[in-house]
Amino acid sequence: MKHKIGFIGLGLIGGSIAKAIRQYYPDYEIVAFDKNKEALALATQESIINVAATAIDGNFRQCSYIFLCAPVVCNAAYLKQMKPFLSHDCILTDVGSVKTNINEEAQALGMGKYFIGGHPMAGSEKTGFSNSKAMLIENAYYILTPSKEVSQEKINRFEEFIKTLHAIPLVLDYGQHDYVTGAISHLPHIIASSLVNFIRDHDTKEELMKNLAAGGFKDITRIASSSPTMWQHICLSNRKNISEILGSYIESLQDFKRLIDDSDEQSLYRNFDSSRNYRNAIPSASSGPIKKAYAVYCDIIDEAGGIAAIATILASNGLNIKNIGIVNNREFEEGVLRIEFYDEASSKRAAKLLQKFRYIVYER
């Protein structure tokens, strides 16, 4: 039996899942709808999808899986439109980072027996189908939040399907999911954005903070470059959890301020030491909700052609560079040249290759 997969939305996540399915299941039929006609045209041109639907219509009948990959606030609205086209064995899922609203909406519409919420914990600061790639969800946790009405057989089937796409499925209650991601994903984005805005608002007339804010500052605020519309929707959709978590975090900052005001040497040391130990204990084998940057640093002599020589070595060995540049502020950096790659394997290959050519390389 030939399987058919439906997609509502072909942005970064939807496009990446579609590409992964096409890679591992080349014979599957993929039908997609997106308001962005350019995304559909590109997906058709690249032979990722078989059918570019102009509306949510009969093209979506007899699908084994339907992925709702539109913005969080839109996915719930698409549920009702999908209802007439769901077959008995179909699994309806979404990819949003907030699960409570859509799970409860699916149950209210009597669609619980079809619905398993999904959240692939992977992403990028870039958006759109043109930036999607099959390996985006590889080795990333893929959270599943099944409705109470869906059968265990469907849950097991979806888990196995996600495994075949080389992601790591993990089943959670949707309320638990929203609290956890509120702390490890939504809060960090708020902190990054507020920190960037704080520097902007308190900078000197000469913009010294902006010009000196390379190195560590750019690393910890990198996620502030994400889509503002997406994060506006996430904050409103997970408002209760984020407000509670943000309140607790503000209290922890106030505690830190008191330690500084009191010159409490021992407590300050314990705080920094415990945070270092806990961070070092966080596993790095699989992706989390915030995409990791894969970069190496190396010392180079300040002479014409220095960067070009390294770029040539890497390119001639089939390594694609995501970003490359001199690190002028090295408060937290070891080497003068920072080279960022698209994946960990490329980063490790580059480090070994540059060491072979006698460069001093630092990995983070």
Short mmCIF file of N, CA and C in Angstrom, two decimals, residues 36-209:
data_model
loop_
_atom_site.label_atom_id
_atom_site.label_comp_id
_atom_site.label_asym_id
_atom_site.label_seq_id
_atom_site.Cartn_x
_atom_site.Cartn_y
_atom_site.Cartn_z
N ASN A 36 1.96 30.50 1.01
CA ASN A 36 3.13 30.99 0.28
C ASN A 36 3.33 30.15 -0.97
N LYS A 37 2.94 30.67 -2.10
CA LYS A 37 3.01 29.91 -3.35
C LYS A 37 4.46 29.64 -3.77
N GLU A 38 5.37 30.52 -3.38
CA GLU A 38 6.78 30.31 -3.72
C GLU A 38 7.32 29.05 -3.04
N ALA A 39 6.89 28.82 -1.80
CA ALA A 39 7.33 27.62 -1.07
C ALA A 39 6.83 26.37 -1.79
N LEU A 40 5.57 26.38 -2.22
CA LEU A 40 5.02 25.23 -2.93
C LEU A 40 5.74 25.00 -4.26
N ALA A 41 6.03 26.10 -4.95
CA ALA A 41 6.71 25.99 -6.25
C ALA A 41 8.11 25.41 -6.07
N LEU A 42 8.82 25.87 -5.02
CA LEU A 42 10.17 25.38 -4.78
C LEU A 42 10.16 23.91 -4.37
N ALA A 43 9.19 23.55 -3.52
CA ALA A 43 9.07 22.15 -3.08
C ALA A 43 8.73 21.23 -4.25
N THR A 44 7.92 21.71 -5.17
CA THR A 44 7.60 20.93 -6.37
C THR A 44 8.82 20.81 -7.27
N GLN A 45 9.52 21.92 -7.44
CA GLN A 45 10.72 21.94 -8.29
C GLN A 45 11.78 20.98 -7.78
N GLU A 46 11.91 20.89 -6.44
CA GLU A 46 12.91 20.01 -5.84
C GLU A 46 12.40 18.58 -5.68
N SER A 47 11.19 18.30 -6.18
CA SER A 47 10.56 16.96 -6.11
C SER A 47 10.37 16.48 -4.67
N ILE A 48 10.15 17.43 -3.76
CA ILE A 48 9.85 17.07 -2.37
C ILE A 48 8.38 16.70 -2.24
N ILE A 49 7.50 17.44 -2.92
CA ILE A 49 6.07 17.14 -2.86
C ILE A 49 5.58 16.69 -4.23
N ASN A 50 4.52 15.89 -4.21
CA ASN A 50 3.91 15.41 -5.45
C ASN A 50 2.76 16.30 -5.89
N VAL A 51 2.03 16.83 -4.89
CA VAL A 51 0.84 17.64 -5.18
C VAL A 51 0.91 18.94 -4.41
N ALA A 52 0.80 20.07 -5.10
CA ALA A 52 0.72 21.39 -4.47
C ALA A 52 -0.76 21.78 -4.45
N ALA A 53 -1.41 21.63 -3.32
CA ALA A 53 -2.84 21.91 -3.20
C ALA A 53 -3.08 23.41 -3.13
N THR A 54 -4.09 23.88 -3.83
CA THR A 54 -4.43 25.31 -3.82
C THR A 54 -5.37 25.65 -2.68
N ALA A 55 -5.89 24.63 -2.00
CA ALA A 55 -6.78 24.81 -0.85
C ALA A 55 -6.76 23.53 -0.03
N ILE A 56 -7.33 23.59 1.15
CA ILE A 56 -7.47 22.37 1.96
C ILE A 56 -8.71 21.65 1.44
N ASP A 57 -8.46 20.63 0.64
CA ASP A 57 -9.57 19.99 -0.08
C ASP A 57 -9.37 18.47 -0.12
N GLY A 58 -10.04 17.82 -1.07
CA GLY A 58 -10.01 16.37 -1.18
C GLY A 58 -8.65 15.77 -1.43
N ASN A 59 -7.66 16.58 -1.79
CA ASN A 59 -6.29 16.07 -1.94
C ASN A 59 -5.77 15.44 -0.65
N PHE A 60 -6.37 15.82 0.47
CA PHE A 60 -5.88 15.34 1.77
C PHE A 60 -6.64 14.10 2.26
N ARG A 61 -7.52 13.55 1.46
CA ARG A 61 -8.19 12.31 1.85
C ARG A 61 -7.19 11.15 1.80
N GLN A 62 -7.43 10.15 2.66
CA GLN A 62 -6.65 8.91 2.67
C GLN A 62 -5.17 9.12 3.04
N CYS A 63 -4.90 10.17 3.82
CA CYS A 63 -3.52 10.37 4.30
C CYS A 63 -3.25 9.49 5.51
N SER A 64 -2.04 8.93 5.57
CA SER A 64 -1.62 8.19 6.77
C SER A 64 -1.28 9.15 7.89
N TYR A 65 -0.67 10.28 7.53
CA TYR A 65 -0.31 11.32 8.49
C TYR A 65 -0.60 12.68 7.86
N ILE A 66 -1.07 13.61 8.69
CA ILE A 66 -1.20 15.00 8.26
C ILE A 66 -0.50 15.86 9.30
N PHE A 67 0.46 16.65 8.83
CA PHE A 67 1.25 17.53 9.70
C PHE A 67 0.76 18.97 9.56
N LEU A 68 0.33 19.56 10.67
CA LEU A 68 -0.03 20.97 10.69
C LEU A 68 1.23 21.76 11.05
N CYS A 69 1.77 22.48 10.08
CA CYS A 69 3.06 23.16 10.27
C CYS A 69 2.95 24.66 10.06
N ALA A 70 1.76 25.21 10.25
CA ALA A 70 1.55 26.65 10.17
C ALA A 70 1.93 27.27 11.52
N PRO A 71 1.93 28.61 11.65
CA PRO A 71 2.19 29.23 12.95
C PRO A 71 1.23 28.70 14.02
N VAL A 72 1.66 28.75 15.28
CA VAL A 72 0.91 28.18 16.40
C VAL A 72 -0.54 28.64 16.42
N VAL A 73 -0.77 29.94 16.22
CA VAL A 73 -2.14 30.45 16.31
C VAL A 73 -3.01 30.01 15.14
N CYS A 74 -2.39 29.58 14.05
CA CYS A 74 -3.15 29.15 12.86
C CYS A 74 -3.48 27.67 12.89
N ASN A 75 -2.63 26.86 13.50
CA ASN A 75 -2.82 25.40 13.48
C ASN A 75 -4.16 24.99 14.05
N ALA A 76 -4.56 25.62 15.17
CA ALA A 76 -5.84 25.28 15.79
C ALA A 76 -7.00 25.59 14.84
N ALA A 77 -6.87 26.67 14.09
CA ALA A 77 -7.93 27.04 13.14
C ALA A 77 -8.03 26.04 12.00
N TYR A 78 -6.88 25.46 11.61
CA TYR A 78 -6.88 24.49 10.51
C TYR A 78 -7.50 23.15 10.92
N LEU A 79 -7.56 22.87 12.22
CA LEU A 79 -8.11 21.59 12.68
C LEU A 79 -9.50 21.34 12.11
N LYS A 80 -10.37 22.33 12.27
CA LYS A 80 -11.76 22.17 11.84
C LYS A 80 -11.85 21.94 10.34
N GLN A 81 -10.96 22.61 9.57
CA GLN A 81 -10.99 22.44 8.11
C GLN A 81 -10.54 21.03 7.69
N MET A 82 -9.72 20.40 8.52
CA MET A 82 -9.21 19.07 8.18
C MET A 82 -10.22 17.96 8.48
N LYS A 83 -11.16 18.21 9.36
CA LYS A 83 -12.05 17.17 9.87
C LYS A 83 -12.73 16.33 8.79
N PRO A 84 -13.26 16.95 7.71
CA PRO A 84 -13.96 16.13 6.70
C PRO A 84 -13.06 15.17 5.93
N PHE A 85 -11.76 15.37 6.00
CA PHE A 85 -10.86 14.59 5.14
C PHE A 85 -10.07 13.52 5.91
N LEU A 86 -10.38 13.32 7.18
CA LEU A 86 -9.63 12.36 7.99
C LEU A 86 -10.21 10.96 7.85
N SER A 87 -9.35 10.02 7.48
CA SER A 87 -9.76 8.62 7.42
C SER A 87 -9.57 7.98 8.79
N HIS A 88 -10.12 6.79 8.98
CA HIS A 88 -10.10 6.13 10.29
C HIS A 88 -8.67 5.94 10.82
N ASP A 89 -7.74 5.56 9.94
CA ASP A 89 -6.38 5.26 10.37
C ASP A 89 -5.45 6.48 10.38
N CYS A 90 -5.95 7.62 9.98
CA CYS A 90 -5.09 8.82 9.86
C CYS A 90 -4.63 9.31 11.24
N ILE A 91 -3.40 9.77 11.29
CA ILE A 91 -2.86 10.44 12.47
C ILE A 91 -2.67 11.91 12.12
N LEU A 92 -3.34 12.77 12.86
CA LEU A 92 -3.23 14.21 12.68
C LEU A 92 -2.30 14.75 13.75
N THR A 93 -1.33 15.55 13.34
CA THR A 93 -0.34 16.06 14.29
C THR A 93 0.00 17.50 13.93
N ASP A 94 0.75 18.16 14.80
CA ASP A 94 1.22 19.51 14.53
C ASP A 94 2.69 19.58 14.93
N VAL A 95 3.31 20.73 14.75
CA VAL A 95 4.73 20.85 15.10
C VAL A 95 4.99 22.08 16.00
N GLY A 96 3.93 22.64 16.57
CA GLY A 96 4.08 23.85 17.37
C GLY A 96 4.78 23.61 18.69
N SER A 97 5.38 24.67 19.23
CA SER A 97 6.12 24.54 20.49
C SER A 97 5.23 24.78 21.71
N VAL A 98 3.93 25.01 21.50
CA VAL A 98 2.95 25.10 22.58
C VAL A 98 1.85 24.09 22.28
N LYS A 99 1.51 23.24 23.25
CA LYS A 99 0.66 22.09 22.97
C LYS A 99 -0.73 22.14 23.61
N THR A 100 -0.91 22.89 24.68
CA THR A 100 -2.18 22.83 25.41
C THR A 100 -3.36 23.27 24.55
N ASN A 101 -3.23 24.43 23.91
CA ASN A 101 -4.36 24.98 23.15
C ASN A 101 -4.84 24.02 22.06
N ILE A 102 -3.91 23.51 21.27
CA ILE A 102 -4.32 22.68 20.14
C ILE A 102 -4.82 21.31 20.60
N ASN A 103 -4.23 20.75 21.67
CA ASN A 103 -4.74 19.49 22.20
C ASN A 103 -6.18 19.64 22.68
N GLU A 104 -6.45 20.72 23.39
CA GLU A 104 -7.80 20.94 23.92
C GLU A 104 -8.78 21.25 22.80
N GLU A 105 -8.32 21.94 21.76
CA GLU A 105 -9.19 22.24 20.62
C GLU A 105 -9.54 20.97 19.86
N ALA A 106 -8.57 20.07 19.70
CA ALA A 106 -8.83 18.80 19.01
C ALA A 106 -9.87 17.98 19.76
N GLN A 107 -9.78 17.96 21.08
CA GLN A 107 -10.75 17.23 21.88
C GLN A 107 -12.13 17.87 21.79
N ALA A 108 -12.18 19.21 21.81
CA ALA A 108 -13.46 19.92 21.75
C ALA A 108 -14.16 19.68 20.42
N LEU A 109 -13.39 19.48 19.36
CA LEU A 109 -13.96 19.25 18.03
C LEU A 109 -14.27 17.77 17.78
N GLY A 110 -14.05 16.93 18.77
CA GLY A 110 -14.29 15.50 18.60
C GLY A 110 -13.27 14.83 17.70
N MET A 111 -12.06 15.38 17.65
CA MET A 111 -11.01 14.85 16.78
C MET A 111 -9.89 14.19 17.57
N GLY A 112 -10.14 13.96 18.85
CA GLY A 112 -9.11 13.41 19.72
C GLY A 112 -8.59 12.06 19.28
N LYS A 113 -9.45 11.24 18.67
CA LYS A 113 -9.02 9.89 18.27
C LYS A 113 -8.02 9.91 17.13
N TYR A 114 -7.87 11.08 16.48
CA TYR A 114 -6.89 11.22 15.41
C TYR A 114 -5.62 11.95 15.85
N PHE A 115 -5.71 12.71 16.95
CA PHE A 115 -4.69 13.73 17.20
C PHE A 115 -3.58 13.31 18.16
N ILE A 116 -2.34 13.52 17.71
CA ILE A 116 -1.15 13.37 18.55
C ILE A 116 -0.31 14.63 18.33
N GLY A 117 -0.29 15.49 19.32
CA GLY A 117 0.52 16.71 19.19
C GLY A 117 1.99 16.37 19.03
N GLY A 118 2.70 17.20 18.30
CA GLY A 118 4.12 16.96 18.08
C GLY A 118 4.94 18.23 18.19
N HIS A 119 6.15 18.10 18.68
CA HIS A 119 7.06 19.25 18.77
C HIS A 119 8.49 18.78 18.51
N PRO A 120 8.95 18.89 17.26
CA PRO A 120 10.36 18.57 16.98
C PRO A 120 11.24 19.67 17.59
N MET A 121 12.08 19.31 18.53
CA MET A 121 12.86 20.31 19.26
C MET A 121 14.13 20.65 18.49
N ALA A 122 13.92 21.27 17.36
CA ALA A 122 15.01 21.68 16.49
C ALA A 122 14.57 22.95 15.78
N GLY A 123 15.51 23.69 15.28
CA GLY A 123 15.15 24.92 14.59
C GLY A 123 16.37 25.69 14.15
N SER A 124 16.15 26.91 13.78
CA SER A 124 17.21 27.77 13.27
C SER A 124 16.75 29.21 13.40
N GLU A 125 17.70 30.15 13.36
CA GLU A 125 17.31 31.56 13.34
C GLU A 125 16.69 31.91 11.99
N LYS A 126 16.98 31.10 10.98
CA LYS A 126 16.44 31.34 9.64
C LYS A 126 15.08 30.67 9.50
N THR A 127 14.28 31.18 8.59
CA THR A 127 12.94 30.66 8.42
C THR A 127 12.68 30.32 6.95
N GLY A 128 11.54 29.66 6.70
CA GLY A 128 11.11 29.40 5.34
C GLY A 128 11.61 28.10 4.75
N PHE A 129 10.90 27.65 3.71
CA PHE A 129 11.24 26.38 3.06
C PHE A 129 12.65 26.40 2.49
N SER A 130 13.09 27.54 2.00
CA SER A 130 14.42 27.62 1.37
C SER A 130 15.54 27.30 2.35
N ASN A 131 15.27 27.42 3.66
CA ASN A 131 16.28 27.11 4.68
C ASN A 131 16.06 25.74 5.32
N SER A 132 15.05 25.01 4.86
CA SER A 132 14.78 23.69 5.45
C SER A 132 15.77 22.66 4.93
N LYS A 133 15.97 21.61 5.74
CA LYS A 133 16.88 20.53 5.34
C LYS A 133 16.49 19.26 6.07
N ALA A 134 16.69 18.13 5.43
CA ALA A 134 16.26 16.84 5.96
C ALA A 134 16.92 16.52 7.30
N MET A 135 18.15 16.97 7.49
CA MET A 135 18.87 16.61 8.71
C MET A 135 18.52 17.49 9.90
N LEU A 136 17.61 18.47 9.73
CA LEU A 136 17.30 19.40 10.82
C LEU A 136 16.79 18.66 12.06
N ILE A 137 15.97 17.62 11.86
CA ILE A 137 15.39 16.92 13.01
C ILE A 137 16.22 15.70 13.42
N GLU A 138 17.32 15.43 12.72
CA GLU A 138 18.14 14.27 13.02
C GLU A 138 18.75 14.38 14.42
N ASN A 139 18.57 13.34 15.24
CA ASN A 139 19.06 13.29 16.62
C ASN A 139 18.46 14.37 17.52
N ALA A 140 17.35 14.95 17.09
CA ALA A 140 16.66 15.93 17.93
C ALA A 140 15.51 15.23 18.67
N TYR A 141 15.25 15.66 19.90
CA TYR A 141 14.08 15.15 20.60
C TYR A 141 12.83 15.60 19.85
N TYR A 142 11.88 14.68 19.70
CA TYR A 142 10.62 14.97 19.03
C TYR A 142 9.52 14.62 20.03
N ILE A 143 8.98 15.64 20.70
CA ILE A 143 8.00 15.41 21.76
C ILE A 143 6.64 15.08 21.17
N LEU A 144 5.99 14.05 21.70
CA LEU A 144 4.65 13.67 21.29
C LEU A 144 3.70 13.88 22.46
N THR A 145 2.59 14.58 22.21
CA THR A 145 1.59 14.82 23.27
C THR A 145 0.24 14.27 22.80
N PRO A 146 0.02 12.98 22.98
CA PRO A 146 -1.22 12.37 22.47
C PRO A 146 -2.46 12.84 23.23
N SER A 147 -3.58 12.93 22.52
CA SER A 147 -4.84 13.22 23.19
C SER A 147 -5.27 11.99 24.01
N LYS A 148 -6.20 12.20 24.90
CA LYS A 148 -6.67 11.10 25.75
C LYS A 148 -7.44 10.06 24.95
N GLU A 149 -8.02 10.46 23.82
CA GLU A 149 -8.87 9.56 23.05
C GLU A 149 -8.11 8.73 22.01
N VAL A 150 -6.88 9.13 21.68
CA VAL A 150 -6.16 8.43 20.61
C VAL A 150 -5.71 7.05 21.10
N SER A 151 -5.69 6.09 20.20
CA SER A 151 -5.36 4.72 20.59
C SER A 151 -3.86 4.54 20.82
N GLN A 152 -3.52 3.56 21.64
CA GLN A 152 -2.12 3.25 21.89
C GLN A 152 -1.44 2.76 20.62
N GLU A 153 -2.22 2.09 19.77
CA GLU A 153 -1.67 1.60 18.50
C GLU A 153 -1.18 2.76 17.65
N LYS A 154 -1.94 3.84 17.60
CA LYS A 154 -1.52 5.02 16.82
C LYS A 154 -0.30 5.69 17.45
N ILE A 155 -0.26 5.75 18.77
CA ILE A 155 0.90 6.34 19.45
C ILE A 155 2.15 5.54 19.12
N ASN A 156 2.05 4.22 19.22
CA ASN A 156 3.20 3.36 18.92
C ASN A 156 3.63 3.51 17.45
N ARG A 157 2.64 3.58 16.56
CA ARG A 157 2.95 3.71 15.13
C ARG A 157 3.66 5.03 14.84
N PHE A 158 3.19 6.10 15.46
CA PHE A 158 3.80 7.42 15.22
C PHE A 158 5.21 7.48 15.81
N GLU A 159 5.39 6.88 16.99
CA GLU A 159 6.74 6.81 17.59
C GLU A 159 7.71 6.13 16.64
N GLU A 160 7.31 5.00 16.09
CA GLU A 160 8.19 4.26 15.18
C GLU A 160 8.48 5.05 13.92
N PHE A 161 7.47 5.76 13.42
CA PHE A 161 7.66 6.58 12.23
C PHE A 161 8.68 7.69 12.48
N ILE A 162 8.58 8.35 13.63
CA ILE A 162 9.52 9.42 13.98
C ILE A 162 10.94 8.86 14.11
N LYS A 163 11.06 7.66 14.67
CA LYS A 163 12.38 7.03 14.80
C LYS A 163 13.00 6.80 13.42
N THR A 164 12.18 6.41 12.46
CA THR A 164 12.73 6.14 11.13
C THR A 164 13.20 7.41 10.44
N LEU A 165 12.75 8.58 10.93
CA LEU A 165 13.24 9.86 10.40
C LEU A 165 14.49 10.32 11.15
N HIS A 166 14.99 9.44 12.02
CA HIS A 166 16.22 9.65 12.80
C HIS A 166 16.09 10.73 13.86
N ALA A 167 14.86 10.98 14.32
CA ALA A 167 14.63 11.84 15.47
C ALA A 167 14.39 10.95 16.69
N ILE A 168 14.29 11.56 17.87
CA ILE A 168 14.15 10.79 19.12
C ILE A 168 12.79 11.10 19.75
N PRO A 169 11.79 10.22 19.59
CA PRO A 169 10.46 10.52 20.14
C PRO A 169 10.42 10.39 21.66
N LEU A 170 9.65 11.26 22.29
CA LEU A 170 9.46 11.25 23.74
C LEU A 170 8.02 11.66 24.02
N VAL A 171 7.25 10.79 24.69
CA VAL A 171 5.84 11.05 24.95
C VAL A 171 5.68 11.78 26.28
N LEU A 172 4.97 12.93 26.22
CA LEU A 172 4.71 13.73 27.42
C LEU A 172 3.25 14.16 27.45
N ASP A 173 2.75 14.45 28.64
CA ASP A 173 1.47 15.12 28.79
C ASP A 173 1.61 16.54 28.26
N TYR A 174 0.58 17.04 27.58
CA TYR A 174 0.74 18.35 26.93
C TYR A 174 0.95 19.49 27.92
N GLY A 175 0.35 19.40 29.11
CA GLY A 175 0.57 20.43 30.12
C GLY A 175 2.00 20.41 30.63
N GLN A 176 2.53 19.22 30.85
CA GLN A 176 3.92 19.08 31.28
C GLN A 176 4.86 19.62 30.21
N HIS A 177 4.56 19.32 28.97
CA HIS A 177 5.39 19.83 27.87
C HIS A 177 5.47 21.35 27.90
N ASP A 178 4.34 22.02 28.04
CA ASP A 178 4.33 23.48 27.97
C ASP A 178 5.08 24.12 29.12
N TYR A 179 5.06 23.48 30.29
CA TYR A 179 5.82 24.01 31.42
C TYR A 179 7.33 23.83 31.20
N VAL A 180 7.71 22.64 30.74
CA VAL A 180 9.13 22.36 30.53
C VAL A 180 9.72 23.25 29.43
N THR A 181 9.03 23.33 28.30
CA THR A 181 9.55 24.16 27.21
C THR A 181 9.48 25.64 27.55
N GLY A 182 8.54 26.00 28.42
CA GLY A 182 8.48 27.39 28.88
C GLY A 182 9.77 27.79 29.57
N ALA A 183 10.35 26.82 30.32
CA ALA A 183 11.58 27.11 31.06
C ALA A 183 12.83 27.00 30.20
N ILE A 184 12.92 25.97 29.36
CA ILE A 184 14.19 25.73 28.65
C ILE A 184 14.23 26.32 27.24
N SER A 185 13.10 26.80 26.74
CA SER A 185 13.07 27.37 25.40
C SER A 185 12.49 28.78 25.37
N HIS A 186 11.29 28.94 25.91
CA HIS A 186 10.62 30.24 25.83
C HIS A 186 11.30 31.29 26.71
N LEU A 187 11.66 30.93 27.95
CA LEU A 187 12.35 31.88 28.83
C LEU A 187 13.68 32.34 28.25
N PRO A 188 14.55 31.45 27.73
CA PRO A 188 15.81 31.91 27.15
C PRO A 188 15.62 32.91 26.00
N HIS A 189 14.59 32.71 25.17
CA HIS A 189 14.36 33.66 24.09
C HIS A 189 13.96 35.03 24.64
N ILE A 190 13.15 35.04 25.68
CA ILE A 190 12.77 36.31 26.30
C ILE A 190 13.99 36.99 26.91
N ILE A 191 14.83 36.21 27.58
CA ILE A 191 16.04 36.77 28.19
C ILE A 191 16.96 37.34 27.12
N ALA A 192 17.15 36.61 26.03
CA ALA A 192 18.04 37.07 24.96
C ALA A 192 17.52 38.37 24.35
N SER A 193 16.22 38.42 24.08
CA SER A 193 15.65 39.63 23.49
C SER A 193 15.73 40.82 24.43
N SER A 194 15.41 40.59 25.70
CA SER A 194 15.45 41.69 26.66
C SER A 194 16.88 42.17 26.89
N LEU A 195 17.85 41.26 26.84
CA LEU A 195 19.25 41.65 27.03
C LEU A 195 19.74 42.50 25.86
N VAL A 196 19.37 42.11 24.65
CA VAL A 196 19.75 42.90 23.47
C VAL A 196 19.12 44.29 23.55
N ASN A 197 17.84 44.35 23.89
CA ASN A 197 17.16 45.64 24.00
C ASN A 197 17.74 46.50 25.13
N PHE A 198 18.17 45.83 26.21
CA PHE A 198 18.78 46.56 27.32
C PHE A 198 20.08 47.24 26.87
N ILE A 199 20.92 46.51 26.14
CA ILE A 199 22.17 47.08 25.63
C ILE A 199 21.88 48.24 24.67
N ARG A 200 20.89 48.04 23.80
CA ARG A 200 20.51 49.11 22.86
C ARG A 200 20.08 50.37 23.61
N ASP A 201 19.27 50.19 24.65
CA ASP A 201 18.70 51.35 25.36
C ASP A 201 19.70 52.02 26.30
N HIS A 202 20.75 51.31 26.69
CA HIS A 202 21.70 51.87 27.67
C HIS A 202 23.09 52.09 27.08
N ASP A 203 23.20 52.02 25.77
CA ASP A 203 24.49 52.19 25.12
C ASP A 203 24.97 53.64 25.21
N THR A 204 26.26 53.84 25.01
CA THR A 204 26.82 55.19 24.99
C THR A 204 26.50 55.85 23.64
N LYS A 205 26.71 57.15 23.56
CA LYS A 205 26.47 57.86 22.30
C LYS A 205 27.33 57.31 21.17
N GLU A 206 28.51 56.83 21.55
CA GLU A 206 29.43 56.28 20.55
C GLU A 206 29.12 54.82 20.20
N GLU A 207 28.07 54.29 20.82
CA GLU A 207 27.67 52.89 20.64
C GLU A 207 28.81 51.92 20.96
N LEU A 208 29.49 52.20 22.06
CA LEU A 208 30.61 51.35 22.48
C LEU A 208 30.14 49.94 22.83
N MET A 209 28.99 49.83 23.50
CA MET A 209 28.48 48.50 23.87
C MET A 209 28.21 47.66 22.62
#
